[in-house]
Amino acid sequence: MEATHTQYLKAMGIQVWVQRAEETTQITVPDIPESIPSQPINIQPEETPINWDTLQQKVATCTACALHSSRTQTVFGIGNQQADLMLIGEAPGADEDAQGEPFVGRAGKLLTAMLYAIDIKRESVYIANVIKCRPPENRNPNTQEMTCCNAFLKQQIALIDPKLIIAVGRIAAHHLLAIETAIGKIRGQCFKYNNIPLIPIYHPAYLLRRPSEKRHAWKDLQFIRQTLTEL
Ligand code: URA
């Protein structure tokens, strides 16, 4: 196990060192505000609790924003519906749009390796995105698209009821925390989303572009591991 673990860290380009004891900022932030989309939308998904099948069906047939017309399929989310840990990314990319599963491309493979590096198997957590359809040319999702999908995400979180949420990347962190602070300033700190602890991390796609930041990511992963143990 130790050898495999070390191999994963090596694959991530991470040098292992002993973590220093450090203080962590605990900041409470408000719930996501209900914002009104700037353009008209077709259907606003209801926010009352529903079961997995109904929710999945609603996502699969959603035409609330323009992204439905360019998607191959919706990317609902995957994993353990009783997970303690829920990861929330930004939006499906080309690979996810083709396969119907979040984080399966290059960035996804790195995310899976990052989890494994702290002894967490991909199938033991739940992975979803803020939005369920691929934005064309991998552009960032806009406010209207995130607002349209927000009820779906809220219902997924309510159904899973995780002990800890990881916001994967700037877009997810800003959306969930309703703040605009740079990801470099909020990563690896514990916030609250509706009373659930939430830790933002760098997006693995960013780490692929900036491998020198992996040392920060490794520190954040260790903090996640420690936080999970203490919950
Ligand atoms: N990036 C994300 O934020 N989510 C995915 O599912 C894939 C890439």
Tab-separated table of C-alpha atoms and ligand atoms in Angstrom:
chain	number	residue	atom	x	y	z
A	1	MET	CA	0.000	0.000	0.000
A	2	GLU	CA	2.783	2.393	1.015
A	3	ALA	CA	4.649	1.684	-2.240
A	4	THR	CA	1.528	2.292	-4.380
A	5	HIS	CA	0.817	5.433	-2.431
A	6	THR	CA	4.317	6.727	-3.085
A	7	GLN	CA	3.977	5.840	-6.776
A	8	TYR	CA	0.826	7.940	-7.016
A	9	LEU	CA	2.550	10.861	-5.386
A	10	LYS	CA	5.402	10.426	-7.835
A	11	ALA	CA	2.917	10.346	-10.744
A	12	MET	CA	1.510	13.632	-9.467
A	13	GLY	CA	5.011	15.083	-9.373
A	14	ILE	CA	4.683	15.562	-5.638
A	15	GLN	CA	7.616	15.522	-3.292
A	16	VAL	CA	6.627	14.114	0.081
A	17	TRP	CA	7.607	15.991	3.180
A	18	VAL	CA	6.425	16.227	6.768
A	19	GLN	CA	3.662	18.739	7.244
A	20	ARG	CA	4.216	21.514	9.758
A	21	ALA	CA	1.502	22.138	12.328
A	22	GLU	CA	-0.410	25.167	11.118
A	23	GLU	CA	-3.439	27.140	12.075
A	24	THR	CA	-6.427	27.012	9.769
A	25	THR	CA	-8.796	29.883	9.299
A	26	GLN	CA	-12.424	29.040	9.949
A	27	ILE	CA	-14.683	31.453	8.138
A	28	THR	CA	-18.434	31.202	7.964
A	29	VAL	CA	-19.974	32.479	4.778
A	30	PRO	CA	-23.625	32.980	3.848
A	31	ASP	CA	-25.697	30.559	1.763
A	32	ILE	CA	-25.824	30.968	-1.969
A	33	PRO	CA	-28.038	33.975	-2.687
A	34	GLU	CA	-31.000	33.369	-4.963
A	35	SER	CA	-30.102	35.442	-7.997
A	36	ILE	CA	-32.352	36.127	-10.942
A	37	PRO	CA	-30.992	35.073	-14.343
A	38	SER	CA	-30.373	37.965	-16.700
A	39	GLN	CA	-32.063	36.173	-19.626
A	40	PRO	CA	-35.352	34.286	-19.652
A	41	ILE	CA	-35.124	30.553	-19.000
A	42	ASN	CA	-37.523	27.771	-19.917
A	43	ILE	CA	-37.877	25.815	-16.697
A	44	GLN	CA	-36.579	26.521	-13.213
A	45	PRO	CA	-36.072	23.149	-11.502
A	46	GLU	CA	-37.995	22.863	-8.236
A	47	GLU	CA	-36.049	22.926	-4.985
A	48	THR	CA	-38.140	20.515	-2.898
A	49	PRO	CA	-36.344	17.243	-2.046
A	50	ILE	CA	-36.850	14.525	-4.635
A	51	ASN	CA	-35.389	11.062	-5.072
A	52	TRP	CA	-32.323	10.145	-7.135
A	53	ASP	CA	-34.240	8.679	-10.078
A	54	THR	CA	-36.513	11.690	-10.424
A	55	LEU	CA	-33.599	14.086	-10.073
A	56	GLN	CA	-31.520	12.192	-12.644
A	57	GLN	CA	-34.474	12.192	-15.040
A	58	LYS	CA	-35.003	15.935	-14.582
A	59	VAL	CA	-31.337	16.642	-15.282
A	60	ALA	CA	-31.283	14.371	-18.344
A	61	THR	CA	-34.252	16.172	-19.895
A	62	CYS	CA	-33.405	19.715	-18.765
A	63	THR	CA	-33.703	22.495	-21.370
A	64	ALA	CA	-33.475	25.381	-18.898
A	65	CYS	CA	-30.526	27.072	-20.585
A	66	ALA	CA	-28.991	27.160	-24.055
A	67	LEU	CA	-26.339	24.533	-23.226
A	68	HIS	CA	-28.882	21.757	-23.774
A	69	SER	CA	-28.720	22.314	-27.520
A	70	SER	CA	-24.953	21.738	-27.803
A	71	ARG	CA	-24.504	18.887	-25.305
A	72	THR	CA	-23.988	15.252	-26.295
A	73	GLN	CA	-25.529	14.271	-22.969
A	74	THR	CA	-25.898	15.648	-19.469
A	75	VAL	CA	-23.241	14.766	-16.892
A	76	PHE	CA	-25.182	14.138	-13.716
A	77	GLY	CA	-22.596	13.003	-11.170
A	78	ILE	CA	-21.179	9.704	-10.013
A	79	GLY	CA	-20.130	7.788	-6.957
A	80	ASN	CA	-21.229	6.737	-3.532
A	81	GLN	CA	-24.623	8.224	-2.708
A	82	GLN	CA	-23.841	7.778	1.003
A	83	ALA	CA	-20.405	9.385	0.744
A	84	ASP	CA	-18.921	11.448	3.559
A	85	LEU	CA	-16.946	13.386	0.962
A	86	MET	CA	-18.465	15.182	-2.024
A	87	LEU	CA	-16.334	16.846	-4.698
A	88	ILE	CA	-17.873	19.580	-6.808
A	89	GLY	CA	-16.144	20.728	-9.977
A	90	GLU	CA	-17.036	23.326	-12.524
A	91	ALA	CA	-18.518	21.839	-15.677
A	92	PRO	CA	-18.093	18.863	-18.010
A	93	GLY	CA	-15.393	19.110	-20.671
A	94	ALA	CA	-15.199	17.242	-23.971
A	95	ASP	CA	-14.352	13.849	-22.412
A	96	GLU	CA	-17.080	14.157	-19.790
A	97	ASP	CA	-19.628	15.234	-22.418
A	98	ALA	CA	-18.692	12.147	-24.471
A	99	GLN	CA	-18.711	9.682	-21.556
A	100	GLY	CA	-21.443	11.154	-19.344
A	101	GLU	CA	-19.230	11.050	-16.246
A	102	PRO	CA	-17.508	13.909	-14.406
A	103	PHE	CA	-13.719	14.185	-14.245
A	104	VAL	CA	-12.720	11.424	-16.672
A	105	GLY	CA	-10.298	13.419	-18.860
A	106	ARG	CA	-6.682	14.363	-18.077
A	107	ALA	CA	-7.668	16.643	-15.210
A	108	GLY	CA	-10.002	13.952	-13.894
A	109	LYS	CA	-7.238	11.364	-13.899
A	110	LEU	CA	-5.072	13.725	-11.885
A	111	LEU	CA	-7.951	14.344	-9.467
A	112	THR	CA	-8.371	10.575	-9.027
A	113	ALA	CA	-4.617	10.246	-8.344
A	114	MET	CA	-4.779	13.126	-5.864
A	115	LEU	CA	-7.545	11.373	-3.949
A	116	TYR	CA	-5.649	8.103	-4.024
A	117	ALA	CA	-2.580	9.876	-2.650
A	118	ILE	CA	-4.527	10.444	0.576
A	119	ASP	CA	-5.989	6.910	0.585
A	120	ILE	CA	-9.383	7.886	-0.826
A	121	LYS	CA	-10.768	5.747	-3.643
A	122	ARG	CA	-12.678	7.557	-6.394
A	123	GLU	CA	-15.658	5.214	-6.012
A	124	SER	CA	-15.953	5.962	-2.276
A	125	VAL	CA	-16.772	9.653	-2.825
A	126	TYR	CA	-19.468	11.460	-4.803
A	127	ILE	CA	-18.331	13.662	-7.693
A	128	ALA	CA	-20.514	16.270	-9.397
A	129	ASN	CA	-20.185	19.587	-11.181
A	130	VAL	CA	-21.857	22.953	-10.672
A	131	ILE	CA	-23.357	22.634	-14.135
A	132	LYS	CA	-24.405	19.445	-15.890
A	133	CYS	CA	-23.851	20.359	-19.543
A	134	ARG	CA	-20.614	21.162	-21.355
A	135	PRO	CA	-20.069	24.829	-22.194
A	136	PRO	CA	-18.920	25.067	-25.835
A	137	GLU	CA	-15.150	25.273	-26.358
A	138	ASN	CA	-14.626	24.687	-22.654
A	139	ARG	CA	-15.425	28.289	-21.751
A	140	ASN	CA	-16.325	29.067	-18.141
A	141	PRO	CA	-19.998	28.608	-17.289
A	142	ASN	CA	-21.835	31.926	-17.038
A	143	THR	CA	-24.041	33.128	-14.180
A	144	GLN	CA	-27.267	32.235	-15.943
A	145	GLU	CA	-26.118	28.672	-16.605
A	146	MET	CA	-25.001	28.228	-12.990
A	147	THR	CA	-28.276	29.682	-11.710
A	148	CYS	CA	-30.285	27.306	-13.920
A	149	CYS	CA	-28.386	24.289	-12.565
A	150	ASN	CA	-28.243	25.429	-8.959
A	151	ALA	CA	-31.392	23.645	-7.797
A	152	PHE	CA	-30.044	20.360	-9.202
A	153	LEU	CA	-26.782	20.761	-7.307
A	154	LYS	CA	-28.579	21.727	-4.107
A	155	GLN	CA	-30.738	18.608	-4.407
A	156	GLN	CA	-27.684	16.406	-4.976
A	157	ILE	CA	-26.031	17.869	-1.871
A	158	ALA	CA	-29.241	17.400	0.152
A	159	LEU	CA	-29.555	13.747	-0.957
A	160	ILE	CA	-25.930	12.909	-0.176
A	161	ASP	CA	-25.730	15.007	2.994
A	162	PRO	CA	-21.907	14.890	2.960
A	163	LYS	CA	-19.731	15.567	5.986
A	164	LEU	CA	-17.270	17.517	3.848
A	165	ILE	CA	-17.444	19.227	0.453
A	166	ILE	CA	-14.396	19.886	-1.693
A	167	ALA	CA	-14.893	22.735	-4.141
A	168	VAL	CA	-12.635	21.818	-7.048
A	169	GLY	CA	-11.313	25.036	-8.525
A	170	ARG	CA	-12.145	28.718	-8.516
A	171	ILE	CA	-15.517	28.581	-10.308
A	172	ALA	CA	-17.000	25.977	-7.958
A	173	ALA	CA	-15.595	27.696	-4.855
A	174	HIS	CA	-16.913	31.107	-5.882
A	175	HIS	CA	-20.323	29.708	-6.788
A	176	LEU	CA	-20.763	27.692	-3.598
A	177	LEU	CA	-19.414	30.326	-1.235
A	178	ALA	CA	-20.838	33.363	-3.076
A	179	ILE	CA	-17.481	35.110	-2.817
A	180	GLU	CA	-14.944	36.290	-5.374
A	181	THR	CA	-11.705	35.961	-3.419
A	182	ALA	CA	-8.807	34.572	-5.447
A	183	ILE	CA	-8.555	30.780	-5.209
A	184	GLY	CA	-4.921	31.143	-4.134
A	185	LYS	CA	-6.147	32.934	-1.013
A	186	ILE	CA	-8.956	30.537	-0.069
A	187	ARG	CA	-7.530	27.131	-1.063
A	188	GLY	CA	-6.887	24.699	1.748
A	189	GLN	CA	-9.051	26.577	4.260
A	190	CYS	CA	-12.275	25.397	5.838
A	191	PHE	CA	-15.429	27.355	4.999
A	192	LYS	CA	-19.075	26.432	5.477
A	193	TYR	CA	-21.761	25.763	2.875
A	194	ASN	CA	-25.159	25.515	4.599
A	195	ASN	CA	-23.331	24.375	7.727
A	196	ILE	CA	-21.357	21.709	5.843
A	197	PRO	CA	-17.562	22.183	6.017
A	198	LEU	CA	-16.207	23.093	2.578
A	199	ILE	CA	-12.565	23.202	1.491
A	200	PRO	CA	-11.624	24.789	-1.857
A	201	ILE	CA	-8.665	23.328	-3.764
A	202	TYR	CA	-6.855	24.188	-6.969
A	203	HIS	CA	-8.472	22.683	-10.058
A	204	PRO	CA	-6.400	19.761	-11.416
A	205	ALA	CA	-6.484	21.387	-14.893
A	206	TYR	CA	-4.673	24.356	-13.330
A	207	LEU	CA	-2.164	21.988	-11.712
A	208	LEU	CA	-1.497	20.420	-15.116
A	209	ARG	CA	-0.685	23.890	-16.436
A	210	ARG	CA	1.269	24.932	-13.332
A	211	PRO	CA	2.961	21.807	-11.909
A	212	SER	CA	4.939	23.954	-9.470
A	213	GLU	CA	1.649	24.546	-7.582
A	214	LYS	CA	1.297	20.829	-6.835
A	215	ARG	CA	3.198	21.327	-3.610
A	216	HIS	CA	0.357	23.560	-2.375
A	217	ALA	CA	-2.185	21.029	-3.599
A	218	TRP	CA	-0.448	18.296	-1.625
A	219	LYS	CA	-0.625	20.392	1.521
A	220	ASP	CA	-4.361	20.953	0.906
A	221	LEU	CA	-4.881	17.211	0.396
A	222	GLN	CA	-3.257	16.475	3.714
A	223	PHE	CA	-5.524	19.050	5.344
A	224	ILE	CA	-8.548	17.350	3.747
A	225	ARG	CA	-7.400	13.976	5.073
A	226	GLN	CA	-6.933	15.417	8.552
A	227	THR	CA	-10.304	17.228	8.468
A	228	LEU	CA	-12.102	14.039	7.401
A	229	THR	CA	-10.518	12.148	10.274
A	230	GLU	CA	-11.693	14.746	12.737
A	231	LEU	CA	-15.306	15.016	11.475
B	1	URA	N1	-13.399	19.931	-15.062
B	1	URA	C1	-14.446	20.043	-14.206
B	1	URA	O1	-14.555	21.007	-13.464
B	1	URA	N2	-15.335	19.037	-14.197
B	1	URA	C2	-15.227	17.960	-14.969
B	1	URA	O2	-16.084	17.083	-14.882
B	1	URA	C3	-14.138	17.874	-15.838
B	1	URA	C4	-13.230	18.860	-15.879
